[in-house]
Amino acid sequence: MLFAAERLMTSCHLSVDLVIGDVAVTQGKNYWACCVDPSSYLVKVGVGLESKLQEWFQVPQDVVSPRYDPDSGHDSGAEDATVEAPPPYAFLTIGMGKILLSHGAALTARDPNGCTVPLPPRIGICLDYEQGRVSFYDAVSFRGLWECGVDCSGPVCPAFCFIGGGALHLQELVANKQERKVTIGGLAKLD
């Protein structure tokens, strides 16, 4: 099911709810943590370029995939000459109490099969805006889970995508231990 999650985002018949942070990041290093309920069906935790996140969820998913650019239809090789730009968003996929690790990423906590790791009690997200990098951590042991580039050419927002319902606790200010609970699946509740 976790492998299918990447395809679910492009042609999904389940409910898909996107929660975008109300404060965008425009500079510096920013860190926050969240706890994903292990009984959640499928949750994507990450960040994205504010304009692209809003655009992504305004276009029907089976028309345009946010993960793949449509082919131009010709083999001129012109696409090969361009410098690959970082993606406009980066998400960690979580489901069934596990995290799906992206292929080809430098990961430190891989299981013997190289595909999933157990869901830690808390996930930390660190966005370095100037470097255009986002890192995901086990926020208890601070062991790295995944790191990748992300487009920071404009405001970047924390984002959470719930497929088929789920819940998480967002720890907004790590130093002050203030938490906010978000539940999706027909009902949203903020504490």
XYZ file of N, CA and C in Angstrom:
573
model
N 0.817 -1.193 0.000
C 0.000 0.000 0.000
C 0.861 1.257 0.000
N 1.981 1.224 0.728
C 2.830 2.413 0.770
C 3.407 2.724 -0.604
N 3.782 1.678 -1.378
C 4.293 1.936 -2.722
C 3.220 2.554 -3.602
N 1.985 2.133 -3.410
C 0.883 2.683 -4.196
C 0.568 4.115 -3.800
N 1.045 4.551 -2.639
C 0.753 5.916 -2.163
C 1.242 6.967 -3.137
N 2.383 6.733 -3.765
C 2.890 7.693 -4.732
C 1.942 7.805 -5.921
N 1.348 6.677 -6.334
C 0.388 6.711 -7.435
C -0.966 7.239 -6.973
N -1.312 7.023 -5.695
C -2.579 7.533 -5.170
C -2.671 9.034 -5.324
N -1.543 9.705 -5.222
C -1.563 11.162 -5.304
C -1.914 11.651 -6.698
N -1.812 10.782 -7.710
C -2.098 11.233 -9.070
C -3.464 10.786 -9.572
N -4.037 9.732 -9.011
C -5.383 9.313 -9.407
C -6.037 8.649 -8.213
N -6.607 9.445 -7.355
C -7.096 8.966 -6.072
C -8.611 9.020 -6.014
N -9.203 7.930 -5.542
C -10.649 7.896 -5.354
C -10.993 7.923 -3.874
N -9.995 8.036 -3.001
C -10.208 8.209 -1.571
C -10.273 9.693 -1.280
N -10.725 10.033 -0.065
C -10.702 11.452 0.284
C -9.258 11.892 0.482
N -8.907 13.015 -0.088
C -7.569 13.587 0.044
C -7.741 14.990 0.624
N -7.174 15.185 1.809
C -7.268 16.481 2.473
C -5.869 17.042 2.643
N -5.691 18.300 2.275
C -4.404 18.976 2.412
C -4.535 20.072 3.454
N -3.614 20.068 4.416
C -3.549 21.131 5.419
C -2.240 21.866 5.189
N -2.331 23.157 4.885
C -1.149 23.980 4.627
C -0.964 24.923 5.807
N 0.266 25.024 6.292
C 0.564 25.922 7.406
C 0.151 27.346 7.102
N -0.328 28.053 8.114
C -0.802 29.416 7.899
C 0.318 30.450 7.949
N 1.538 30.035 8.271
C 2.691 30.931 8.273
C 3.735 30.357 7.326
N 4.118 31.130 6.324
C 5.104 30.680 5.343
C 6.510 31.043 5.804
N 7.458 30.199 5.438
C 8.867 30.427 5.753
C 9.503 31.159 4.575
N 10.222 32.248 4.865
C 10.877 33.017 3.801
C 12.368 33.221 4.050
N 12.877 32.666 5.166
C 14.307 32.792 5.450
C 14.703 31.892 6.611
N 15.993 31.639 6.736
C 16.555 30.967 7.901
C 16.356 29.474 7.954
N 16.755 28.917 9.104
C 16.577 27.498 9.403
C 15.383 27.383 10.334
N 14.461 26.501 9.995
C 13.233 26.349 10.754
C 13.028 24.878 11.089
N 12.603 24.600 12.317
C 12.410 23.230 12.773
C 11.064 23.118 13.484
N 10.332 22.055 13.219
C 9.126 21.737 13.950
C 9.008 20.223 13.992
N 8.138 19.739 14.844
C 7.959 18.302 15.007
C 6.481 17.972 15.032
N 6.168 16.716 14.699
C 4.785 16.256 14.759
C 4.753 14.778 15.123
N 3.639 14.358 15.669
C 3.384 12.952 15.987
C 2.246 12.502 15.085
N 2.485 11.488 14.269
C 1.447 10.958 13.387
C 0.804 9.766 14.080
N -0.513 9.769 14.138
C -1.234 8.649 14.738
C -0.952 7.397 13.908
N -0.398 6.333 14.525
C -0.047 5.125 13.765
C -1.243 4.453 13.101
N -2.470 4.758 13.540
C -3.641 4.154 12.909
C -4.117 4.952 11.698
N -3.448 6.040 11.365
C -3.810 6.833 10.184
C -3.652 5.981 8.938
N -4.576 6.153 7.997
C -4.521 5.363 6.775
C -3.265 5.710 5.980
N -3.140 6.940 5.553
C -1.964 7.402 4.825
C -1.789 8.892 5.075
N -0.606 9.293 5.482
C -0.324 10.693 5.761
C 0.976 11.066 5.073
N 1.004 12.252 4.463
C 2.231 12.792 3.895
C 2.578 14.035 4.700
N 3.801 14.078 5.204
C 4.279 15.175 6.042
C 5.421 15.840 5.294
N 5.403 17.165 5.168
C 6.508 17.824 4.488
C 6.342 19.314 4.345
N 6.953 19.825 3.287
C 6.934 21.255 2.981
C 6.724 21.439 1.485
N 6.304 22.643 1.126
C 6.143 22.924 -0.284
C 6.090 24.407 -0.558
N 6.454 24.752 -1.777
C 6.350 26.120 -2.256
C 4.869 26.496 -2.208
N 4.536 27.552 -1.482
C 3.146 27.919 -1.239
C 2.320 27.977 -2.528
N 2.824 28.624 -3.553
C 2.070 28.765 -4.803
C 1.841 27.424 -5.483
N 2.807 26.523 -5.428
C 2.676 25.219 -6.084
C 1.733 24.296 -5.316
N 1.741 24.360 -3.977
C 0.820 23.533 -3.193
C -0.618 23.899 -3.509
N -0.909 25.201 -3.570
C -2.265 25.641 -3.871
C -2.647 25.268 -5.301
N -1.718 25.413 -6.226
C -1.960 25.063 -7.627
C -2.203 23.568 -7.770
N -1.408 22.762 -7.055
C -1.496 21.308 -7.136
C -2.894 20.811 -6.797
N -3.507 21.377 -5.746
C -4.802 20.896 -5.326
C -5.966 21.607 -5.995
N -5.701 22.481 -6.958
C -6.771 23.095 -7.735
C -6.954 22.390 -9.063
N -5.995 21.560 -9.492
C -6.041 20.845 -10.763
C -6.383 19.391 -10.482
N -7.316 18.767 -11.244
C -7.627 17.360 -11.031
C -6.352 16.514 -11.120
N -6.179 15.609 -10.148
C -4.944 14.849 -10.029
C -4.695 13.873 -11.176
N -5.746 13.371 -11.844
C -5.460 12.448 -12.929
C -5.190 13.175 -14.232
N -5.195 14.516 -14.216
C -4.836 15.290 -15.398
C -3.355 15.648 -15.361
N -2.890 16.148 -14.231
C -1.502 16.561 -14.098
C -0.931 15.962 -12.825
N 0.180 15.283 -12.927
C 0.836 14.745 -11.745
C 1.839 15.761 -11.220
N 1.839 16.032 -9.919
C 2.795 16.991 -9.377
C 4.207 16.438 -9.315
N 4.366 15.135 -9.473
C 5.683 14.524 -9.338
C 6.388 14.351 -10.683
N 5.671 14.415 -11.767
C 6.276 14.162 -13.066
C 5.851 15.229 -14.062
N 6.788 15.741 -14.807
C 6.462 16.692 -15.857
C 6.050 15.906 -17.090
N 5.028 16.370 -17.799
C 4.644 15.653 -19.012
C 5.755 15.728 -20.057
N 5.911 14.665 -20.828
C 6.926 14.609 -21.866
C 6.516 15.530 -23.005
N 7.486 16.179 -23.613
C 7.205 17.098 -24.712
C 6.795 16.360 -25.980
N 7.063 15.061 -26.037
C 6.667 14.290 -27.204
C 7.736 14.198 -28.264
N 8.867 14.820 -28.049
C 9.952 14.703 -29.021
C 11.227 14.324 -28.294
N 12.141 13.748 -29.023
C 13.399 13.282 -28.432
C 14.567 14.110 -28.919
N 14.462 15.416 -28.793
C 15.515 16.299 -29.273
C 16.729 16.287 -28.361
N 16.534 15.851 -27.118
C 17.633 15.884 -26.161
C 17.727 17.215 -25.451
N 16.868 18.167 -25.793
C 16.921 19.488 -25.171
C 16.639 19.413 -23.676
N 15.773 18.432 -23.277
C 15.477 18.292 -21.860
C 16.723 17.894 -21.070
N 17.629 17.131 -21.704
C 18.838 16.663 -21.032
C 19.821 17.792 -20.755
N 19.743 18.865 -21.528
C 20.706 19.955 -21.399
C 20.360 20.905 -20.255
N 19.126 20.841 -19.763
C 18.738 21.764 -18.700
C 19.215 21.244 -17.345
N 19.460 22.178 -16.448
C 19.843 21.830 -15.089
C 18.573 21.435 -14.338
N 18.626 20.311 -13.655
C 17.447 19.847 -12.937
C 17.189 20.740 -11.727
N 16.013 21.334 -11.699
C 15.621 22.207 -10.589
C 15.088 21.354 -9.447
N 15.244 21.837 -8.216
C 14.690 21.076 -7.098
C 13.166 21.054 -7.187
N 12.535 20.013 -6.654
C 11.070 19.926 -6.713
C 10.422 21.018 -5.863
N 9.176 21.391 -6.179
C 8.504 22.443 -5.420
C 8.013 21.985 -4.045
N 8.056 20.688 -3.755
C 7.663 20.188 -2.451
C 8.357 18.869 -2.167
N 8.395 18.524 -0.875
C 9.000 17.274 -0.426
C 8.139 16.711 0.692
N 7.697 15.463 0.523
C 6.842 14.812 1.508
C 7.416 13.472 1.926
N 7.262 13.146 3.184
C 7.564 11.835 3.740
C 6.228 11.103 3.807
N 6.154 9.891 3.256
C 4.912 9.125 3.224
C 4.862 8.167 4.410
N 3.753 8.219 5.164
C 3.592 7.426 6.377
C 2.276 6.660 6.297
N 2.321 5.383 6.665
C 1.116 4.571 6.709
C 1.376 3.264 7.422
N 0.356 2.745 8.075
C 0.441 1.462 8.777
C 1.588 1.426 9.779
N 1.871 2.547 10.419
C 2.924 2.589 11.429
C 4.329 2.541 10.862
N 4.467 2.809 9.552
C 5.785 2.787 8.897
C 5.973 4.021 8.037
N 7.238 4.283 7.708
C 7.593 5.376 6.813
C 8.165 4.762 5.544
N 7.644 5.182 4.399
C 8.182 4.759 3.109
C 9.368 5.647 2.781
N 10.522 5.038 2.573
C 11.717 5.803 2.249
C 11.861 5.907 0.747
N 12.242 7.079 0.299
C 12.389 7.357 -1.121
C 13.598 6.625 -1.685
N 13.454 6.042 -2.854
C 14.569 5.346 -3.495
C 15.643 6.334 -3.917
N 16.894 5.942 -3.771
C 18.017 6.756 -4.210
C 18.401 7.859 -3.253
N 17.697 7.975 -2.128
C 18.031 9.018 -1.159
C 19.076 8.500 -0.185
N 19.864 9.407 0.333
C 20.849 9.042 1.345
C 20.126 8.884 2.671
N 19.953 7.657 3.101
C 19.189 7.386 4.306
C 20.063 6.673 5.318
N 19.807 6.934 6.570
C 20.633 6.335 7.610
C 19.909 5.251 8.387
N 18.590 5.152 8.272
C 17.841 4.235 9.123
C 17.077 3.188 8.320
N 17.633 2.696 7.261
C 16.925 1.756 6.392
C 16.768 0.388 7.031
N 15.660 -0.277 6.698
C 15.463 -1.655 7.144
C 16.186 -2.585 6.178
N 16.269 -3.903 6.460
C 16.987 -4.819 5.564
C 16.448 -4.831 4.149
N 15.149 -4.550 3.964
C 14.581 -4.518 2.620
C 14.836 -3.191 1.922
N 15.276 -2.176 2.652
C 15.610 -0.888 2.055
C 14.414 -0.059 1.647
N 13.210 -0.357 2.169
C 12.016 0.362 1.722
C 11.298 1.132 2.820
N 11.230 0.570 4.015
C 10.473 1.207 5.082
C 11.249 1.167 6.396
N 10.866 2.065 7.297
C 11.371 2.054 8.673
C 10.161 2.229 9.586
N 10.256 1.751 10.818
C 9.145 1.954 11.756
C 8.919 3.443 12.013
N 7.670 3.799 12.229
C 7.304 5.183 12.522
C 7.795 5.554 13.913
N 8.656 6.566 14.036
C 9.098 6.993 15.371
C 7.961 7.719 16.092
N 8.078 7.891 17.421
C 7.031 8.595 18.172
C 6.814 10.028 17.684
N 7.880 10.684 17.214
C 7.805 12.065 16.715
C 8.702 12.196 15.507
N 8.233 12.953 14.527
C 9.023 13.240 13.321
C 9.407 14.710 13.354
N 10.691 14.997 13.162
C 11.174 16.363 13.095
C 11.416 16.763 11.654
N 11.073 17.982 11.317
C 11.284 18.521 9.969
C 12.132 19.771 10.109
N 13.244 19.818 9.386
C 14.133 20.981 9.422
C 14.257 21.530 8.010
N 13.849 22.762 7.819
C 13.942 23.429 6.521
C 15.026 24.487 6.593
N 16.033 24.346 5.740
C 17.069 25.363 5.591
C 16.715 26.134 4.322
N 16.080 27.271 4.487
C 15.539 28.033 3.364
C 16.643 28.481 2.402
N 17.731 29.025 2.942
C 18.804 29.540 2.085
C 19.492 28.427 1.288
N 19.629 27.258 1.871
C 20.267 26.132 1.182
C 19.289 25.359 0.296
N 17.986 25.583 0.473
C 16.981 24.853 -0.300
C 16.983 23.372 0.041
N 17.096 23.037 1.342
C 17.154 21.645 1.801
C 16.127 21.419 2.900
N 15.513 20.260 2.877
C 14.620 19.843 3.955
C 15.108 18.482 4.445
N 15.157 18.330 5.775
C 15.602 17.090 6.402
C 14.507 16.592 7.332
N 14.311 15.287 7.320
C 13.333 14.654 8.194
C 14.093 13.794 9.194
N 13.692 13.874 10.470
C 14.392 13.186 11.556
C 13.437 12.386 12.419
N 13.988 11.376 13.077
C 13.341 10.770 14.232
C 13.573 11.812 15.321
N 12.544 12.528 15.744
C 12.711 13.662 16.656
C 13.018 13.236 18.089
N 13.003 11.943 18.373
C 13.367 11.463 19.696
C 14.866 11.193 19.755
N 15.382 10.446 18.766
C 16.817 10.118 18.743
C 17.619 11.080 17.868
N 16.955 11.921 17.094
C 17.550 12.849 16.122
C 18.361 12.110 15.047
N 17.982 10.885 14.776
C 18.579 10.114 13.684
C 17.912 10.563 12.385
N 18.724 10.813 11.354
C 18.194 11.257 10.072
C 17.400 10.176 9.380
N 16.275 10.571 8.776
C 15.454 9.646 8.005
C 15.605 9.886 6.507
N 15.565 11.165 6.098
C 15.618 11.493 4.675
C 15.948 12.963 4.529
N 16.678 13.297 3.486
C 17.019 14.681 3.186
C 16.946 14.873 1.686
N 16.439 16.045 1.278
C 16.368 16.322 -0.156
C 16.305 17.827 -0.390
N 16.483 18.212 -1.637
C 16.364 19.605 -2.025
C 14.902 19.963 -2.231
N 14.597 21.249 -2.045
C 13.255 21.744 -2.285
C 13.378 23.175 -2.811
N 12.504 23.535 -3.726
C 12.513 24.871 -4.318
C 12.135 25.905 -3.264
N 13.031 26.835 -2.998
C 12.772 27.911 -2.032
C 12.838 29.270 -2.730
N 12.282 29.341 -3.934
C 12.290 30.595 -4.682
C 11.155 31.524 -4.252
N 10.331 31.074 -3.335
C 9.235 31.868 -2.793
C 8.903 31.350 -1.412
N 7.807 31.829 -0.819
C 7.426 31.344 0.506
C 7.179 29.831 0.507
N 7.691 29.157 1.536
C 7.550 27.706 1.689
C 6.723 27.452 2.946
N 5.747 26.543 2.828
C 4.842 26.259 3.950
C 4.974 24.809 4.407
N 4.816 24.584 5.713
C 4.632 23.208 6.174
C 3.325 22.700 5.577
N 3.278 21.424 5.216
C 2.065 20.879 4.614
C 1.881 19.429 5.057
N 0.624 19.047 5.190
C 0.265 17.702 5.625
C -0.871 17.234 4.739
N -0.736 16.071 4.162
C -1.754 15.529 3.275
C -2.294 14.240 3.902
N -3.601 14.168 4.048
C -4.258 13.014 4.639
C -5.046 12.301 3.552
N -4.767 11.023 3.356
C -5.466 10.231 2.354
C -6.287 9.186 3.100
N -7.602 9.278 2.983
C -8.466 8.320 3.650
C -8.588 8.538 5.145
N -8.232 9.691 5.648
C -8.371 10.003 7.071
C -7.103 9.738 7.854
N -6.913 10.514 8.895
C -5.726 10.360 9.728
C -5.659 11.457 10.758
N -4.658 11.384 11.614
C -4.503 12.389 12.662
C -3.035 12.602 12.959
N -2.717 13.814 13.397
C -1.356 14.111 13.856
C -1.416 15.209 14.896
N -0.386 15.261 15.714
C -0.210 16.329 16.690
C 0.960 17.158 16.196
N 0.743 18.437 15.996
C 1.786 19.330 15.515
C 2.368 20.089 16.689
N 3.673 19.997 16.831
C 4.367 20.730 17.879
C 4.971 21.949 17.222
N 4.280 23.088 17.312
C 4.675 24.293 16.588
C 5.957 24.903 17.123
N 5.999 25.158 18.424
C 7.172 25.772 19.027
C 7.853 24.731 19.893
N 8.898 24.122 19.362
C 9.555 23.030 20.067
C 10.041 23.472 21.440
N 10.603 24.658 21.551
C 11.148 25.125 22.827
C 10.060 25.338 23.876
N 8.872 25.774 23.456
C 7.797 26.057 24.402
C 6.849 24.887 24.619
N 7.027 23.802 23.876
C 6.209 22.594 23.996
C 4.720 22.860 23.795
N 4.356 23.800 22.931
C 2.951 24.040 22.622
C 2.551 23.092 21.510
N 1.445 22.381 21.689
C 1.005 21.409 20.694
C -0.371 21.775 20.163
N -0.624 21.356 18.932
C -1.924 21.540 18.300
C -2.297 20.222 17.648
N -3.514 19.750 17.857
C -3.961 18.490 17.280
C -4.799 18.777 16.042
N -4.508 18.059 14.954
C -5.271 18.185 13.725
C -5.810 16.803 13.402
N -7.117 16.673 13.230
C -7.731 15.403 12.878
C -8.506 15.606 11.587
N -8.234 14.747 10.612
C -8.907 14.837 9.322
C -9.636 13.526 9.080
N -10.766 13.574 8.464
C -11.559 12.399 8.169
C -13.015 12.758 8.427
N -13.432 13.854 7.846
C -14.781 14.329 8.038
C -14.878 15.386 9.134
N -13.869 15.492 9.986
C -13.931 16.398 11.122
C -12.551 16.971 11.375
N -12.449 18.245 11.635
C -11.168 18.864 11.974
C -11.291 19.483 13.358
N -10.302 19.249 14.181
C -10.328 19.765 15.539
C -8.973 20.357 15.876
N -8.980 21.572 16.389
C -7.759 22.222 16.820
C -7.849 22.450 18.322
N -6.800 22.037 19.051
C -6.740 22.272 20.493
C -5.839 23.432 20.780
